[in-house]
Short mmCIF file of N, CA and C in Angstrom, two decimals:
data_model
loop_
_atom_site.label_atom_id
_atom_site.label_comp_id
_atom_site.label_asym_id
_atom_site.label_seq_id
_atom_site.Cartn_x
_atom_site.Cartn_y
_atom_site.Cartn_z
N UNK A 7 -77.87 -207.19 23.08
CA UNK A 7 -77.50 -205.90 23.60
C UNK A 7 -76.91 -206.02 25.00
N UNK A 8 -77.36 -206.58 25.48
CA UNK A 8 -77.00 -207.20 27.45
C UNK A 8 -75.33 -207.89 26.63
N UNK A 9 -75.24 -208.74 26.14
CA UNK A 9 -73.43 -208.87 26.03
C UNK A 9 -72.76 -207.99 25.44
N UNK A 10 -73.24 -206.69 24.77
CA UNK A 10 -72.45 -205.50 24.91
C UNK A 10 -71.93 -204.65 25.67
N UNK A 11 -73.45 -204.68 26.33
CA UNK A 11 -73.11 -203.76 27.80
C UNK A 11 -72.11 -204.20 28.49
N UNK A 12 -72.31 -205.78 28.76
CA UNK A 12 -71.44 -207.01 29.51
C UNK A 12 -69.82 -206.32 29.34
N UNK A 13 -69.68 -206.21 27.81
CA UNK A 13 -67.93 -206.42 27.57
C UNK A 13 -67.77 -205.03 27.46
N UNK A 14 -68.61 -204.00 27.65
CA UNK A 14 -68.15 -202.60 27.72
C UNK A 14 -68.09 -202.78 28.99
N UNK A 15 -68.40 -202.87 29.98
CA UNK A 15 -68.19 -202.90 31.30
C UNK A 15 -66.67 -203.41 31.74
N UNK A 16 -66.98 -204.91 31.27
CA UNK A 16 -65.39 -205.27 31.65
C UNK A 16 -64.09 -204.39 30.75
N UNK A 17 -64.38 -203.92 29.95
CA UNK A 17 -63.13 -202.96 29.05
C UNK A 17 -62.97 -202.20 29.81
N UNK A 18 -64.13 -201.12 30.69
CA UNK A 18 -63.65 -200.23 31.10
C UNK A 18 -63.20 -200.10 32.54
N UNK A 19 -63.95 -201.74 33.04
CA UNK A 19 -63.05 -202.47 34.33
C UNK A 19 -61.70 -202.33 34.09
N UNK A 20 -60.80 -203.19 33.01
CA UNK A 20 -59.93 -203.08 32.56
C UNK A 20 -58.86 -202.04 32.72
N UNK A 21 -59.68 -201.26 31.52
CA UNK A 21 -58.57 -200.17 31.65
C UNK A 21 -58.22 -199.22 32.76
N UNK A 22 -59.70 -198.86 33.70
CA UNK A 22 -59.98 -198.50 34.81
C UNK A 22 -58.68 -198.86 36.10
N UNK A 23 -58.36 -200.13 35.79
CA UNK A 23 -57.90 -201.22 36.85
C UNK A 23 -58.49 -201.45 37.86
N UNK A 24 -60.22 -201.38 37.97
CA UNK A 24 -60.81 -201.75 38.74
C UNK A 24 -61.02 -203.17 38.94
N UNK A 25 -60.49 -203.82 38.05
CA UNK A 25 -60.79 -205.29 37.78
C UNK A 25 -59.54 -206.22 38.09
N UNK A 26 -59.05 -206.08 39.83
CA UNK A 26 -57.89 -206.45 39.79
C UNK A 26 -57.33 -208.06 39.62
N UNK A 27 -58.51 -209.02 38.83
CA UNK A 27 -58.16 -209.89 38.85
C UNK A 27 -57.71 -210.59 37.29
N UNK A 28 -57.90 -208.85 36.80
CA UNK A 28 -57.42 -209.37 35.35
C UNK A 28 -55.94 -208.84 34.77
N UNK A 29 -55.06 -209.21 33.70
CA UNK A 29 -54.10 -208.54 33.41
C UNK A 29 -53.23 -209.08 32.22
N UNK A 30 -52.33 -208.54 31.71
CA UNK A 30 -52.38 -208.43 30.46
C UNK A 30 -50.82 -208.51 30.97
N UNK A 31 -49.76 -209.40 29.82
CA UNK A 31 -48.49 -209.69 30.01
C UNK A 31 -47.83 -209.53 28.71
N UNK A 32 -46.92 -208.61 28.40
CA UNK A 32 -46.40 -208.51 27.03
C UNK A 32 -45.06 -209.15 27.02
N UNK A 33 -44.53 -209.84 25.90
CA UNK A 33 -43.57 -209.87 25.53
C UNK A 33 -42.61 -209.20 24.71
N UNK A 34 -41.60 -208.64 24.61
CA UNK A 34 -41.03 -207.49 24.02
C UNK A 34 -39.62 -208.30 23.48
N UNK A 35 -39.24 -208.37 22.48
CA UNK A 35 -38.17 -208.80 21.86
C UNK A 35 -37.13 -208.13 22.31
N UNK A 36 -36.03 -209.48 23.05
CA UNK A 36 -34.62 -208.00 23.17
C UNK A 36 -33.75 -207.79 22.35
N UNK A 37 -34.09 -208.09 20.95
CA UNK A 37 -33.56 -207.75 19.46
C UNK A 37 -34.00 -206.16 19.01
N UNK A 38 -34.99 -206.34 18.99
CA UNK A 38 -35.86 -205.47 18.03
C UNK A 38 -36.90 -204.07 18.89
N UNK A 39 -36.74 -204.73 20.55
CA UNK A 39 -37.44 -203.78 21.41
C UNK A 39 -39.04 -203.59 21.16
N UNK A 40 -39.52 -204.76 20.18
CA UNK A 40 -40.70 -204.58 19.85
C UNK A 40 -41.69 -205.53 20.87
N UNK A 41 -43.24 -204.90 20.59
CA UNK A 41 -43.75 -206.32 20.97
C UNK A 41 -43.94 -207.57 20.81
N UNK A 42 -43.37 -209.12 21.30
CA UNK A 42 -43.54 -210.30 20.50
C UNK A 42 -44.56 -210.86 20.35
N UNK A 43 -45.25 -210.17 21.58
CA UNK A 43 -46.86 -211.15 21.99
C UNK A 43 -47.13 -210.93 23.47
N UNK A 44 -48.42 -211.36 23.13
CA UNK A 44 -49.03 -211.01 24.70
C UNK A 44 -49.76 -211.65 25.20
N UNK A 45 -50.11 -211.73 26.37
CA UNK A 45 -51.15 -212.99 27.01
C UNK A 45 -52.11 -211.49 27.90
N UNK A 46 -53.31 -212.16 27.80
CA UNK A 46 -54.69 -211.06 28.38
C UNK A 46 -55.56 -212.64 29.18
N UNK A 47 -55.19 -212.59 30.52
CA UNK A 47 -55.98 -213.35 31.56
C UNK A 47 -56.67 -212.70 32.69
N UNK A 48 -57.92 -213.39 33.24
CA UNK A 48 -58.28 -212.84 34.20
C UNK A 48 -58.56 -214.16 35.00
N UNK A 49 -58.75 -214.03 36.43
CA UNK A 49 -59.03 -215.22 37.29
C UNK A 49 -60.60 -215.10 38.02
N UNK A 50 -60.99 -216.17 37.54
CA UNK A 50 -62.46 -216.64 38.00
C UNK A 50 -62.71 -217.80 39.11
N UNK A 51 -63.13 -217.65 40.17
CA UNK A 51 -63.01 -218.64 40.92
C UNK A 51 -62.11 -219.03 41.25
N UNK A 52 -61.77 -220.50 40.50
CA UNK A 52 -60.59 -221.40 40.47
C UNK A 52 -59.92 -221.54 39.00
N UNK A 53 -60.65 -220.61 38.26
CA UNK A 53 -60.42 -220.72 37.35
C UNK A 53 -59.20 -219.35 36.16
N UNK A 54 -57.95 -219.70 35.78
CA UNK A 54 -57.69 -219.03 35.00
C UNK A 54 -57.97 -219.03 33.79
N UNK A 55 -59.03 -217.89 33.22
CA UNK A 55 -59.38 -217.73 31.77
C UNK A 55 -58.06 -216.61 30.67
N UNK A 56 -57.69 -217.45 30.09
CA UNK A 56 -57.06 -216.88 28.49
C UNK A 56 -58.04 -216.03 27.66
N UNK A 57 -58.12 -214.65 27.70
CA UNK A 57 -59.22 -214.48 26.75
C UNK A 57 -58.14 -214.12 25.26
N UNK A 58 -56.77 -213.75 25.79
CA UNK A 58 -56.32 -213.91 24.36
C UNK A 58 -54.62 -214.51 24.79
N UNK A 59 -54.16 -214.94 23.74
CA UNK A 59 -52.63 -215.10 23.78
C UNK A 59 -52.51 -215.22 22.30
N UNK A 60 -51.50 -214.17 22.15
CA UNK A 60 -50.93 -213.70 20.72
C UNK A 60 -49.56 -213.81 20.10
N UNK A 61 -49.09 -214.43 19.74
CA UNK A 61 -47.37 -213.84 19.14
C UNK A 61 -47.56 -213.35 17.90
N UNK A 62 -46.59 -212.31 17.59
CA UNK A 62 -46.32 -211.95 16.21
C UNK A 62 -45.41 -212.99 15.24
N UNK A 63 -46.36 -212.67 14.17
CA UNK A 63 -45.09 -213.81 13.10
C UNK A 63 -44.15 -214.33 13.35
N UNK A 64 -43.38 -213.22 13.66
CA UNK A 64 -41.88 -213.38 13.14
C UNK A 64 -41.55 -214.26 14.61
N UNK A 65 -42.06 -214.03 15.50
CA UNK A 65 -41.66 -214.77 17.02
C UNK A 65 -42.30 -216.18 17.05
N UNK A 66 -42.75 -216.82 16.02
CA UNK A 66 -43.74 -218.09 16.17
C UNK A 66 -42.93 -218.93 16.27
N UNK A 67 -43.60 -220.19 16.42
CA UNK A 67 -42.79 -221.51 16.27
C UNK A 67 -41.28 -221.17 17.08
N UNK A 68 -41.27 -220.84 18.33
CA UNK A 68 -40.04 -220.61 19.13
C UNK A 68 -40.52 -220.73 20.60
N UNK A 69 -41.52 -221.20 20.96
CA UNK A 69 -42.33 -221.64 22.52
C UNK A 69 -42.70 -220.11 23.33
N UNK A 70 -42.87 -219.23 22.22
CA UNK A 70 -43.26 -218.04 23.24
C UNK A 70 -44.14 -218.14 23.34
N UNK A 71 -45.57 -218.47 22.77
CA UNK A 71 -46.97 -218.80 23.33
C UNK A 71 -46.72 -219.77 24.76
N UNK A 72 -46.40 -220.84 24.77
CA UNK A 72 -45.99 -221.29 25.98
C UNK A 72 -45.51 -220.56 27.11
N UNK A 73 -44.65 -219.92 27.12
CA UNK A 73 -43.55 -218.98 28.27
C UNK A 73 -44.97 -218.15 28.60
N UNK A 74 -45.93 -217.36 27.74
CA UNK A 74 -46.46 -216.37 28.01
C UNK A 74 -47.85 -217.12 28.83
N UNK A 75 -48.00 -218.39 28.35
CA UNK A 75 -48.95 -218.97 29.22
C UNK A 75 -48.31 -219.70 30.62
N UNK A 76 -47.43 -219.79 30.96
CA UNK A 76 -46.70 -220.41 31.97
C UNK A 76 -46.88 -218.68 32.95
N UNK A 77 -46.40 -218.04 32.21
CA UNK A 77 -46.17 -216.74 32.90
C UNK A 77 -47.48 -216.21 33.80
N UNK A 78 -48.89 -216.53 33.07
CA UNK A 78 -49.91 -215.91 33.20
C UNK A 78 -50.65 -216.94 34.49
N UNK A 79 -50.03 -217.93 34.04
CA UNK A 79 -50.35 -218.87 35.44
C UNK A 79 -49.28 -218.66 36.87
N UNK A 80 -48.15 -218.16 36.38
CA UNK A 80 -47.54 -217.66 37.48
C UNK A 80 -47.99 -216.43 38.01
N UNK A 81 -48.33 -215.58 37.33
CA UNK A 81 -48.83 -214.06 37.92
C UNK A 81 -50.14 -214.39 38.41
N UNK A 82 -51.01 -215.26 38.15
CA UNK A 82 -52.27 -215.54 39.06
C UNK A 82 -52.05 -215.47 39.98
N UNK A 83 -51.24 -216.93 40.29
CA UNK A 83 -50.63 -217.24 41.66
C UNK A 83 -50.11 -215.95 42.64
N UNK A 84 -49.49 -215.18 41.70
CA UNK A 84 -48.60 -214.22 42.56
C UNK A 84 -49.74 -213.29 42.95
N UNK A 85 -50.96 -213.07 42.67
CA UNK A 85 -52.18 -212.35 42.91
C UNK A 85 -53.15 -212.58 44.01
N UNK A 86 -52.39 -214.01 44.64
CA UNK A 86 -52.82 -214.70 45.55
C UNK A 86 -54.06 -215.48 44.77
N UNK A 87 -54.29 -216.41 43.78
CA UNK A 87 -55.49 -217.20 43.43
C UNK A 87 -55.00 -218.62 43.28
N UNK A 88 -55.67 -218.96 43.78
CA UNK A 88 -55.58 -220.63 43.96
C UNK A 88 -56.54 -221.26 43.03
N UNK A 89 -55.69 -221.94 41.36
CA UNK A 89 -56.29 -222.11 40.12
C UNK A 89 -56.07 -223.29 39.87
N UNK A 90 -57.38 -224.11 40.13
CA UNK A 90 -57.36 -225.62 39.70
C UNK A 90 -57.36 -225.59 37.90
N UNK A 91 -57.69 -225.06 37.10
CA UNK A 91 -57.64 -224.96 35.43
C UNK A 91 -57.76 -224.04 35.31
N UNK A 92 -57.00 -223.87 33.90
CA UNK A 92 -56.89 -222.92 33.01
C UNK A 92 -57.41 -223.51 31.94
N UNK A 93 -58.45 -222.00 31.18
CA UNK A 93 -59.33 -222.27 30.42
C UNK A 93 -58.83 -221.27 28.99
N UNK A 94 -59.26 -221.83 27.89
CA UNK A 94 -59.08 -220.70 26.43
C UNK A 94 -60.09 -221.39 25.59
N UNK A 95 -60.28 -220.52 24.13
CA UNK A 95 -60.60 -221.05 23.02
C UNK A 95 -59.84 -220.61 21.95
N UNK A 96 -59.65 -221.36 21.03
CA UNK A 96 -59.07 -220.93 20.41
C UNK A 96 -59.26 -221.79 18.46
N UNK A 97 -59.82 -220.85 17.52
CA UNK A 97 -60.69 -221.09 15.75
C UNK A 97 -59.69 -222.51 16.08
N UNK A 98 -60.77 -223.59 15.67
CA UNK A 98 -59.98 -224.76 15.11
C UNK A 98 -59.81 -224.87 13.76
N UNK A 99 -59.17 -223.78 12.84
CA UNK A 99 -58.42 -223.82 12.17
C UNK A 99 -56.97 -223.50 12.54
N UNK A 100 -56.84 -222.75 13.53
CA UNK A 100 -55.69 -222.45 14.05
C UNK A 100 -54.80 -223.26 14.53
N UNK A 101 -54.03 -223.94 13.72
CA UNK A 101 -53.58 -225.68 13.94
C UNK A 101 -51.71 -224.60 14.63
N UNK A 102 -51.57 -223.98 14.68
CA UNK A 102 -50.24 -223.35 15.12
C UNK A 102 -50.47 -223.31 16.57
N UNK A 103 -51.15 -222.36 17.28
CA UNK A 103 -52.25 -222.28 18.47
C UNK A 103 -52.69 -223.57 18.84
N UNK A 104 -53.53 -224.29 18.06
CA UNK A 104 -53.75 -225.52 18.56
C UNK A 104 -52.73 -226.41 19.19
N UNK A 105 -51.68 -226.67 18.42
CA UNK A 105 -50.31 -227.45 18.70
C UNK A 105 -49.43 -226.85 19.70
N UNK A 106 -49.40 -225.22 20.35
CA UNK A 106 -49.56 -224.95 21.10
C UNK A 106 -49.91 -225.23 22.57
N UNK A 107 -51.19 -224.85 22.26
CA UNK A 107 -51.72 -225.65 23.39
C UNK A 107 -52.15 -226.94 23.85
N UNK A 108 -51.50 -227.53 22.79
CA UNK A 108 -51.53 -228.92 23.15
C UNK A 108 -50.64 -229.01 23.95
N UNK A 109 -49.18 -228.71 23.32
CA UNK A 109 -47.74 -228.79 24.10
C UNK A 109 -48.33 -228.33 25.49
N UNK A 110 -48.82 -227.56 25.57
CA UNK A 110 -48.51 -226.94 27.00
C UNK A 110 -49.83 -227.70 28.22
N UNK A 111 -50.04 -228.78 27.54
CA UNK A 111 -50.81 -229.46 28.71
C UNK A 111 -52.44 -229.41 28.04
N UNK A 112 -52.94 -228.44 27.40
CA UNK A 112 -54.60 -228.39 27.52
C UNK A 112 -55.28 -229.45 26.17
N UNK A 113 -56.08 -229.66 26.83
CA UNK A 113 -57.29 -230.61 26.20
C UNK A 113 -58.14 -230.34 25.62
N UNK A 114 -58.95 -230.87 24.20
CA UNK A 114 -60.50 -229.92 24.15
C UNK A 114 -61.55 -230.45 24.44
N UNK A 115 -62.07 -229.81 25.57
CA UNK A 115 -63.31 -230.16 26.43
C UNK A 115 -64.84 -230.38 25.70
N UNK A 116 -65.01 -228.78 24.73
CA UNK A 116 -66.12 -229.08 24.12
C UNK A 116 -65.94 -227.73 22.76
N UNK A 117 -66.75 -227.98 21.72
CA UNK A 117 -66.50 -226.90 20.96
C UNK A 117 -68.10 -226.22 20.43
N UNK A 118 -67.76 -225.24 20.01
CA UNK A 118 -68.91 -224.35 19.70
C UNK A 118 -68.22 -223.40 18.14
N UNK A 119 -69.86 -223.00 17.99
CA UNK A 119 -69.08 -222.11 16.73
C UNK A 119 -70.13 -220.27 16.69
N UNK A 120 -69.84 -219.91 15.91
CA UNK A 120 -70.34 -218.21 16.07
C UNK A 120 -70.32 -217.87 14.71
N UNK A 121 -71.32 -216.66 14.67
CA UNK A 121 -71.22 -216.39 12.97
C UNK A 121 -69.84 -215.14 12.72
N UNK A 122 -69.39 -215.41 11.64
CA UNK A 122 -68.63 -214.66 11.42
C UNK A 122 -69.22 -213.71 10.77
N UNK A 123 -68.80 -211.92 11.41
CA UNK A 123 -69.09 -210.56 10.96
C UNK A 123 -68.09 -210.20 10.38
N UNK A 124 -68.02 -209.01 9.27
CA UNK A 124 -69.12 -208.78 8.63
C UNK A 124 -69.57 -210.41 7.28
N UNK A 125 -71.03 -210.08 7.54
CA UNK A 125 -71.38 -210.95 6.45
C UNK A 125 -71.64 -210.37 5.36
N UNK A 126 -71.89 -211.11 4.06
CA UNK A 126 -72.20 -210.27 2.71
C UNK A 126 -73.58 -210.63 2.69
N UNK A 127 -74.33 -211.65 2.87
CA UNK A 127 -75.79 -211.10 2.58
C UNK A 127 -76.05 -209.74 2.65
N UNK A 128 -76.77 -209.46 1.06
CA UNK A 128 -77.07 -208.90 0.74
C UNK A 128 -78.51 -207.95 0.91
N UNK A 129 -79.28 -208.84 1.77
CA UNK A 129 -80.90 -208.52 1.87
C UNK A 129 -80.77 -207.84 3.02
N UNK A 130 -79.69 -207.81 3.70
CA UNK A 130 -79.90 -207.20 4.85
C UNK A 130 -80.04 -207.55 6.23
N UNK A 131 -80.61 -209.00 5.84
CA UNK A 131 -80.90 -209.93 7.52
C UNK A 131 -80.06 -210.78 6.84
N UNK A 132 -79.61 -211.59 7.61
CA UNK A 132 -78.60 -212.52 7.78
C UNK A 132 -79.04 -213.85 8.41
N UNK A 133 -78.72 -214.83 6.72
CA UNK A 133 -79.82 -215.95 6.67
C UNK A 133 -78.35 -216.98 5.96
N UNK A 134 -77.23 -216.50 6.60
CA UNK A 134 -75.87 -217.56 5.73
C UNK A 134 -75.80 -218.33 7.21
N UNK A 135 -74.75 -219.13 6.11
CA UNK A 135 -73.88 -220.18 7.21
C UNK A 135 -72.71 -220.22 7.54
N UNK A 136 -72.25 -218.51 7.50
CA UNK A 136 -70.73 -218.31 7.56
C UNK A 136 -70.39 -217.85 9.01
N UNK A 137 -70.69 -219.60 9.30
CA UNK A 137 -70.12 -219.85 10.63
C UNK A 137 -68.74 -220.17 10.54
N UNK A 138 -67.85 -220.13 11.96
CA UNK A 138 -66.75 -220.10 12.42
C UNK A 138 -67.11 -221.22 13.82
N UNK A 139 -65.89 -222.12 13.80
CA UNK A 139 -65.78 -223.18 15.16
C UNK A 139 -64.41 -223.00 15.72
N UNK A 140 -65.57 -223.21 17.26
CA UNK A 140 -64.04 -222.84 17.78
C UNK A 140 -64.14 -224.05 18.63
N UNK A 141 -63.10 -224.23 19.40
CA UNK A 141 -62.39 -225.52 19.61
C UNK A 141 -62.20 -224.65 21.60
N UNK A 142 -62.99 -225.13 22.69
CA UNK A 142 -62.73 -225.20 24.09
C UNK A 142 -61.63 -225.85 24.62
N UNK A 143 -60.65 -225.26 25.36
CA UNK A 143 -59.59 -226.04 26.00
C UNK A 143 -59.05 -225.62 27.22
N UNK A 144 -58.82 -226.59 27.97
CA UNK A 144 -58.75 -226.66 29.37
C UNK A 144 -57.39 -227.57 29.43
N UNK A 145 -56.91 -227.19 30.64
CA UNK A 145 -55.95 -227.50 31.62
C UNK A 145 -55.83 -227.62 32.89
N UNK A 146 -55.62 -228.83 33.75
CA UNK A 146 -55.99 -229.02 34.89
C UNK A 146 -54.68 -229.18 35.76
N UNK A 147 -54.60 -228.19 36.53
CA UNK A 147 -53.57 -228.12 37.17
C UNK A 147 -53.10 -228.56 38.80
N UNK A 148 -52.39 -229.69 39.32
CA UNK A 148 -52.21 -230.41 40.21
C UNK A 148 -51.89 -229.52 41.63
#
């Protein structure tokens, strides 16, 4: 219940813009005027955290995950933060994302996994193993 409260807080940091060390970067196609993808970072310490970076389909496999993470490390900077790594996770099934962020410099440090919701047990408590792993990655920046 305490990491609910946790991420309702920061959402409404967020949207609030009380939370000026976080921010959100879209990409917009100048074809289609749509959104291509987006990067959602905030800066910790020394640290820039990825909590998401997204492209749509149709924009994949064309280095916009890259540009949007290059970008998000430039707008830190421009926020005045001085960021020895940048941090993400990202399902190690996600071999698109993964290869990704490989290209763009990051490493995987350590991995963890979480249960995936909703579950189908049936009894009501939740006694499966429909876990999900995710894959830690870092980037250390000179």
């Amino acid at each position: 219940m305490d990491d609910e409260k946790e991420h309702l807080k920061v959402i409404e940091q967020l949207a609030s813009g009380s939370r000026p060390s976080a921010f959100t970067l879209p990409a917009v196609s100048t074809q289609t005027k749509t959104l291509a993808g987006y990067v959602h970072a905030s800066v910790e310490d020394k640290t820039l955290k990825i909590a998401h970076c997204k492209v749509d389909r149709p924009h994949q496999r064309r280095g916009l995950g890259g540009l949007l993470l290059e970008a998000a490390e430039k707008r830190a900077r421009n926020l005045g933060a001085c960021i020895s790594k940048v941090r993400l996770s990202v399902l190690e099934t996600n071999e698109p994302a993964r290869k990704c962020y490989a290209k763009s410099g990051f490493k995987v440090y350590a991995k963890s996994s979480s249960k995936f919701l909703p579950c189908n047990c049936s009894d009501g408590g939740c006694n499966c193993d429909n876990k999900i792993s995710w894959l830690k990655m870092e980037k250390h920046i000179a």
